[in-house]
Amino acid sequence: MTHGDQRAAYERAVAGESRLFAVWPGQWSSDLFEIDDLDEFAKALGIKHDEERTGLKDHIHKVEWIKDPYGNDNPRSQYLDIDVTLTCGCSINDRRAFAAQMKEQQGWVIATSGGWSKSGRPGGPTTYSLRARRKSLT
Ligand SMILES: [Zn+2]
C-alpha cells in the first residue's frame, strides 16, 4: 500500500491497477473506506474538472472584459480591476477554477485572493468583478 500523491493514486485506480482507500483516523481505531466513486474523488481534489460545481464548461470560454470604471486606476498597480462577462454561457462559481482555465487559455493571471463579486439582472448577463495582472491581459 502507498499513501500520498493523490493524482498518481487516482491514475492507478482508473487504470485498474490499484484500489483507493481513505483512512478516517479515530482515537482508538481508524476506519478504512474504499473509494468506489473515482469520479467524485477526482472532482473533489480538483484532478478532474467539475462542471456542475464550478459552473464552467471544459471548453474555450468566450470572454468579454472591460476595465472596471469604478476600480483601482493606479497605473503603477500590477493588477487591474476588470468586469468580465462570459458570452459562452458559463458562470463562475469557483474563481480558482476559472483562473486556472484562463491561465491555460489566454495566459491571464487572475487574482485568487481578495474580494470579487458578481452582478447582473435576472435574465441578463452576469458580470464578474475580478482583478487580473495588467500585463497578462490580452
Ligand atoms: Zn464557457
PDB file of C-alpha atoms and ligand atoms in Angstrom:
ATOM      1  CA  MET A   1       0.000   0.000   0.000  1.00  0.00           C
ATOM      2  CA  THR A   2       1.096   3.524  -0.686  1.00  0.00           C
ATOM      3  CA  HIS A   3      -0.133   6.841   0.577  1.00  0.00           C
ATOM      4  CA  GLY A   4       0.161  10.430  -0.520  1.00  0.00           C
ATOM      5  CA  ASP A   5       0.333  11.535  -4.134  1.00  0.00           C
ATOM      6  CA  GLN A   6      -3.376  11.594  -4.830  1.00  0.00           C
ATOM      7  CA  ARG A   7      -3.139  12.146  -8.565  1.00  0.00           C
ATOM      8  CA  ALA A   8      -0.849   9.159  -9.151  1.00  0.00           C
ATOM      9  CA  ALA A   9      -3.061   7.017  -6.925  1.00  0.00           C
ATOM     10  CA  TYR A  10      -6.116   8.151  -8.863  1.00  0.00           C
ATOM     11  CA  GLU A  11      -4.486   7.302 -12.184  1.00  0.00           C
ATOM     12  CA  ARG A  12      -3.527   3.833 -10.974  1.00  0.00           C
ATOM     13  CA  ALA A  13      -7.060   3.276  -9.731  1.00  0.00           C
ATOM     14  CA  VAL A  14      -8.566   4.391 -13.047  1.00  0.00           C
ATOM     15  CA  ALA A  15      -6.209   2.043 -14.865  1.00  0.00           C
ATOM     16  CA  GLY A  16      -7.463  -0.741 -12.617  1.00  0.00           C
ATOM     17  CA  GLU A  17      -4.008  -1.256 -11.191  1.00  0.00           C
ATOM     18  CA  SER A  18      -4.981  -0.478  -7.649  1.00  0.00           C
ATOM     19  CA  ARG A  19      -7.853   0.443  -5.432  1.00  0.00           C
ATOM     20  CA  LEU A  20      -8.170   3.637  -3.456  1.00  0.00           C
ATOM     21  CA  PHE A  21      -8.763   3.722   0.241  1.00  0.00           C
ATOM     22  CA  ALA A  22      -9.316   6.554   2.616  1.00  0.00           C
ATOM     23  CA  VAL A  23      -8.471   6.296   6.278  1.00  0.00           C
ATOM     24  CA  TRP A  24     -10.613   8.063   8.805  1.00  0.00           C
ATOM     25  CA  PRO A  25      -8.452   8.262  11.888  1.00  0.00           C
ATOM     26  CA  GLY A  26     -10.199   7.763  15.190  1.00  0.00           C
ATOM     27  CA  GLN A  27      -8.985   7.915  18.754  1.00  0.00           C
ATOM     28  CA  TRP A  28      -8.931   4.152  19.368  1.00  0.00           C
ATOM     29  CA  SER A  29      -9.061   2.761  15.895  1.00  0.00           C
ATOM     30  CA  SER A  30      -9.059   4.012  12.344  1.00  0.00           C
ATOM     31  CA  ASP A  31     -11.754   3.208   9.881  1.00  0.00           C
ATOM     32  CA  LEU A  32     -10.865   2.294   6.350  1.00  0.00           C
ATOM     33  CA  PHE A  33     -13.137   3.195   3.466  1.00  0.00           C
ATOM     34  CA  GLU A  34     -12.768   2.082  -0.074  1.00  0.00           C
ATOM     35  CA  ILE A  35     -13.331   4.881  -2.545  1.00  0.00           C
ATOM     36  CA  ASP A  36     -15.610   3.430  -5.180  1.00  0.00           C
ATOM     37  CA  ASP A  37     -16.646   6.643  -6.885  1.00  0.00           C
ATOM     38  CA  LEU A  38     -13.434   7.658  -8.606  1.00  0.00           C
ATOM     39  CA  ASP A  39     -15.175  10.440 -10.468  1.00  0.00           C
ATOM     40  CA  GLU A  40     -16.291  12.166  -7.291  1.00  0.00           C
ATOM     41  CA  PHE A  41     -12.877  11.648  -5.745  1.00  0.00           C
ATOM     42  CA  ALA A  42     -11.141  13.312  -8.698  1.00  0.00           C
ATOM     43  CA  LYS A  43     -13.561  16.233  -8.753  1.00  0.00           C
ATOM     44  CA  ALA A  44     -13.194  16.804  -5.031  1.00  0.00           C
ATOM     45  CA  LEU A  45      -9.426  17.009  -5.386  1.00  0.00           C
ATOM     46  CA  GLY A  46      -9.554  19.185  -8.481  1.00  0.00           C
ATOM     47  CA  ILE A  47      -7.874  16.454 -10.555  1.00  0.00           C
ATOM     48  CA  LYS A  48     -10.902  16.308 -12.790  1.00  0.00           C
ATOM     49  CA  HIS A  49     -12.846  19.331 -13.945  1.00  0.00           C
ATOM     50  CA  ASP A  50     -16.219  19.603 -12.217  1.00  0.00           C
ATOM     51  CA  GLU A  51     -18.610  21.482 -14.468  1.00  0.00           C
ATOM     52  CA  GLU A  52     -21.527  21.288 -12.063  1.00  0.00           C
ATOM     53  CA  ARG A  53     -19.714  22.730  -9.072  1.00  0.00           C
ATOM     54  CA  THR A  54     -17.637  25.352 -10.880  1.00  0.00           C
ATOM     55  CA  GLY A  55     -20.330  26.473 -13.358  1.00  0.00           C
ATOM     56  CA  LEU A  56     -17.621  26.323 -16.016  1.00  0.00           C
ATOM     57  CA  LYS A  57     -17.625  24.090 -19.042  1.00  0.00           C
ATOM     58  CA  ASP A  58     -14.411  22.380 -20.030  1.00  0.00           C
ATOM     59  CA  HIS A  59     -14.071  24.392 -23.229  1.00  0.00           C
ATOM     60  CA  ILE A  60     -12.522  27.585 -24.551  1.00  0.00           C
ATOM     61  CA  HIS A  61     -14.584  30.341 -22.963  1.00  0.00           C
ATOM     62  CA  LYS A  62     -15.800  33.353 -24.850  1.00  0.00           C
ATOM     63  CA  VAL A  63     -14.854  36.177 -22.549  1.00  0.00           C
ATOM     64  CA  GLU A  64     -15.526  39.883 -22.808  1.00  0.00           C
ATOM     65  CA  TRP A  65     -13.884  42.244 -20.377  1.00  0.00           C
ATOM     66  CA  ILE A  66     -13.670  45.935 -19.681  1.00  0.00           C
ATOM     67  CA  LYS A  67     -11.691  47.947 -17.204  1.00  0.00           C
ATOM     68  CA  ASP A  68     -13.858  48.400 -14.136  1.00  0.00           C
ATOM     69  CA  PRO A  69     -14.924  52.079 -14.343  1.00  0.00           C
ATOM     70  CA  TYR A  70     -15.094  52.228 -10.540  1.00  0.00           C
ATOM     71  CA  GLY A  71     -11.987  50.156  -9.954  1.00  0.00           C
ATOM     72  CA  ASN A  72      -8.462  50.944  -8.924  1.00  0.00           C
ATOM     73  CA  ASP A  73      -6.954  53.097 -11.652  1.00  0.00           C
ATOM     74  CA  ASN A  74      -3.430  53.347 -10.371  1.00  0.00           C
ATOM     75  CA  PRO A  75      -1.241  52.668 -13.441  1.00  0.00           C
ATOM     76  CA  ARG A  76       1.571  51.597 -11.129  1.00  0.00           C
ATOM     77  CA  SER A  77      -0.502  48.793  -9.703  1.00  0.00           C
ATOM     78  CA  GLN A  78       0.353  45.399 -11.184  1.00  0.00           C
ATOM     79  CA  TYR A  79      -3.267  44.413 -11.031  1.00  0.00           C
ATOM     80  CA  LEU A  80      -6.219  45.894 -12.814  1.00  0.00           C
ATOM     81  CA  ASP A  81      -9.859  45.690 -11.723  1.00  0.00           C
ATOM     82  CA  ILE A  82     -11.893  44.294 -14.589  1.00  0.00           C
ATOM     83  CA  ASP A  83     -15.509  43.439 -15.315  1.00  0.00           C
ATOM     84  CA  VAL A  84     -15.810  40.102 -17.054  1.00  0.00           C
ATOM     85  CA  THR A  85     -18.787  38.677 -18.942  1.00  0.00           C
ATOM     86  CA  LEU A  86     -18.877  35.130 -20.254  1.00  0.00           C
ATOM     87  CA  THR A  87     -20.751  35.094 -23.549  1.00  0.00           C
ATOM     88  CA  CYS A  88     -20.327  31.321 -23.870  1.00  0.00           C
ATOM     89  CA  GLY A  89     -23.000  30.837 -21.203  1.00  0.00           C
ATOM     90  CA  CYS A  90     -20.774  29.630 -18.371  1.00  0.00           C
ATOM     91  CA  SER A  91     -20.927  31.058 -14.888  1.00  0.00           C
ATOM     92  CA  ILE A  92     -18.110  31.495 -12.433  1.00  0.00           C
ATOM     93  CA  ASN A  93     -18.907  29.727  -9.195  1.00  0.00           C
ATOM     94  CA  ASP A  94     -15.316  28.886  -8.467  1.00  0.00           C
ATOM     95  CA  ARG A  95     -12.861  31.694  -9.075  1.00  0.00           C
ATOM     96  CA  ARG A  96      -9.848  29.411  -8.686  1.00  0.00           C
ATOM     97  CA  ALA A  97     -11.110  27.056 -11.404  1.00  0.00           C
ATOM     98  CA  PHE A  98     -11.832  29.996 -13.731  1.00  0.00           C
ATOM     99  CA  ALA A  99      -8.391  31.477 -13.062  1.00  0.00           C
ATOM    100  CA  ALA A 100      -6.744  28.150 -13.903  1.00  0.00           C
ATOM    101  CA  GLN A 101      -8.707  27.852 -17.155  1.00  0.00           C
ATOM    102  CA  MET A 102      -7.987  31.421 -18.239  1.00  0.00           C
ATOM    103  CA  LYS A 103      -4.305  30.971 -17.464  1.00  0.00           C
ATOM    104  CA  GLU A 104      -4.263  27.992 -19.778  1.00  0.00           C
ATOM    105  CA  GLN A 105      -6.442  29.524 -22.493  1.00  0.00           C
ATOM    106  CA  GLN A 106      -5.344  33.160 -22.594  1.00  0.00           C
ATOM    107  CA  GLY A 107      -2.393  33.459 -20.259  1.00  0.00           C
ATOM    108  CA  TRP A 108      -4.388  35.635 -17.908  1.00  0.00           C
ATOM    109  CA  VAL A 109      -3.235  35.886 -14.330  1.00  0.00           C
ATOM    110  CA  ILE A 110      -6.370  36.390 -12.261  1.00  0.00           C
ATOM    111  CA  ALA A 111      -6.024  37.209  -8.587  1.00  0.00           C
ATOM    112  CA  THR A 112      -7.487  34.433  -6.470  1.00  0.00           C
ATOM    113  CA  SER A 113      -7.264  36.274  -3.184  1.00  0.00           C
ATOM    114  CA  GLY A 114      -9.138  39.383  -2.124  1.00  0.00           C
ATOM    115  CA  GLY A 115     -12.706  40.240  -2.949  1.00  0.00           C
ATOM    116  CA  TRP A 116     -14.654  39.507  -6.074  1.00  0.00           C
ATOM    117  CA  SER A 117     -18.296  39.876  -6.887  1.00  0.00           C
ATOM    118  CA  LYS A 118     -20.934  39.196  -9.437  1.00  0.00           C
ATOM    119  CA  SER A 119     -23.772  41.376 -10.553  1.00  0.00           C
ATOM    120  CA  GLY A 120     -26.499  41.357 -13.153  1.00  0.00           C
ATOM    121  CA  ARG A 121     -30.216  41.435 -13.671  1.00  0.00           C
ATOM    122  CA  PRO A 122     -32.292  38.262 -13.848  1.00  0.00           C
ATOM    123  CA  GLY A 123     -32.337  37.077 -17.436  1.00  0.00           C
ATOM    124  CA  GLY A 124     -29.479  39.361 -18.339  1.00  0.00           C
ATOM    125  CA  PRO A 125     -25.790  38.673 -18.487  1.00  0.00           C
ATOM    126  CA  THR A 126     -23.839  38.282 -15.269  1.00  0.00           C
ATOM    127  CA  THR A 127     -20.809  40.468 -14.800  1.00  0.00           C
ATOM    128  CA  TYR A 128     -17.958  39.369 -12.577  1.00  0.00           C
ATOM    129  CA  SER A 129     -15.662  41.862 -10.930  1.00  0.00           C
ATOM    130  CA  LEU A 130     -12.196  40.380 -10.818  1.00  0.00           C
ATOM    131  CA  ARG A 131      -8.632  41.519 -10.643  1.00  0.00           C
ATOM    132  CA  ALA A 132      -6.058  40.449 -13.177  1.00  0.00           C
ATOM    133  CA  ARG A 133      -2.414  41.120 -13.704  1.00  0.00           C
ATOM    134  CA  ARG A 134      -2.384  44.068 -16.097  1.00  0.00           C
ATOM    135  CA  LYS A 135       0.338  42.708 -18.371  1.00  0.00           C
ATOM    136  CA  SER A 136      -1.291  39.304 -18.739  1.00  0.00           C
ATOM    137  CA  LEU A 137      -4.494  40.696 -20.257  1.00  0.00           C
ATOM    138  CA  THR A 138      -4.806  40.335 -23.981  1.00  0.00           C
TER     139      THR A 138
HETATM  140 ZN    ZN B   1     -17.507  28.828 -21.172  1.00  0.00          ZN
END
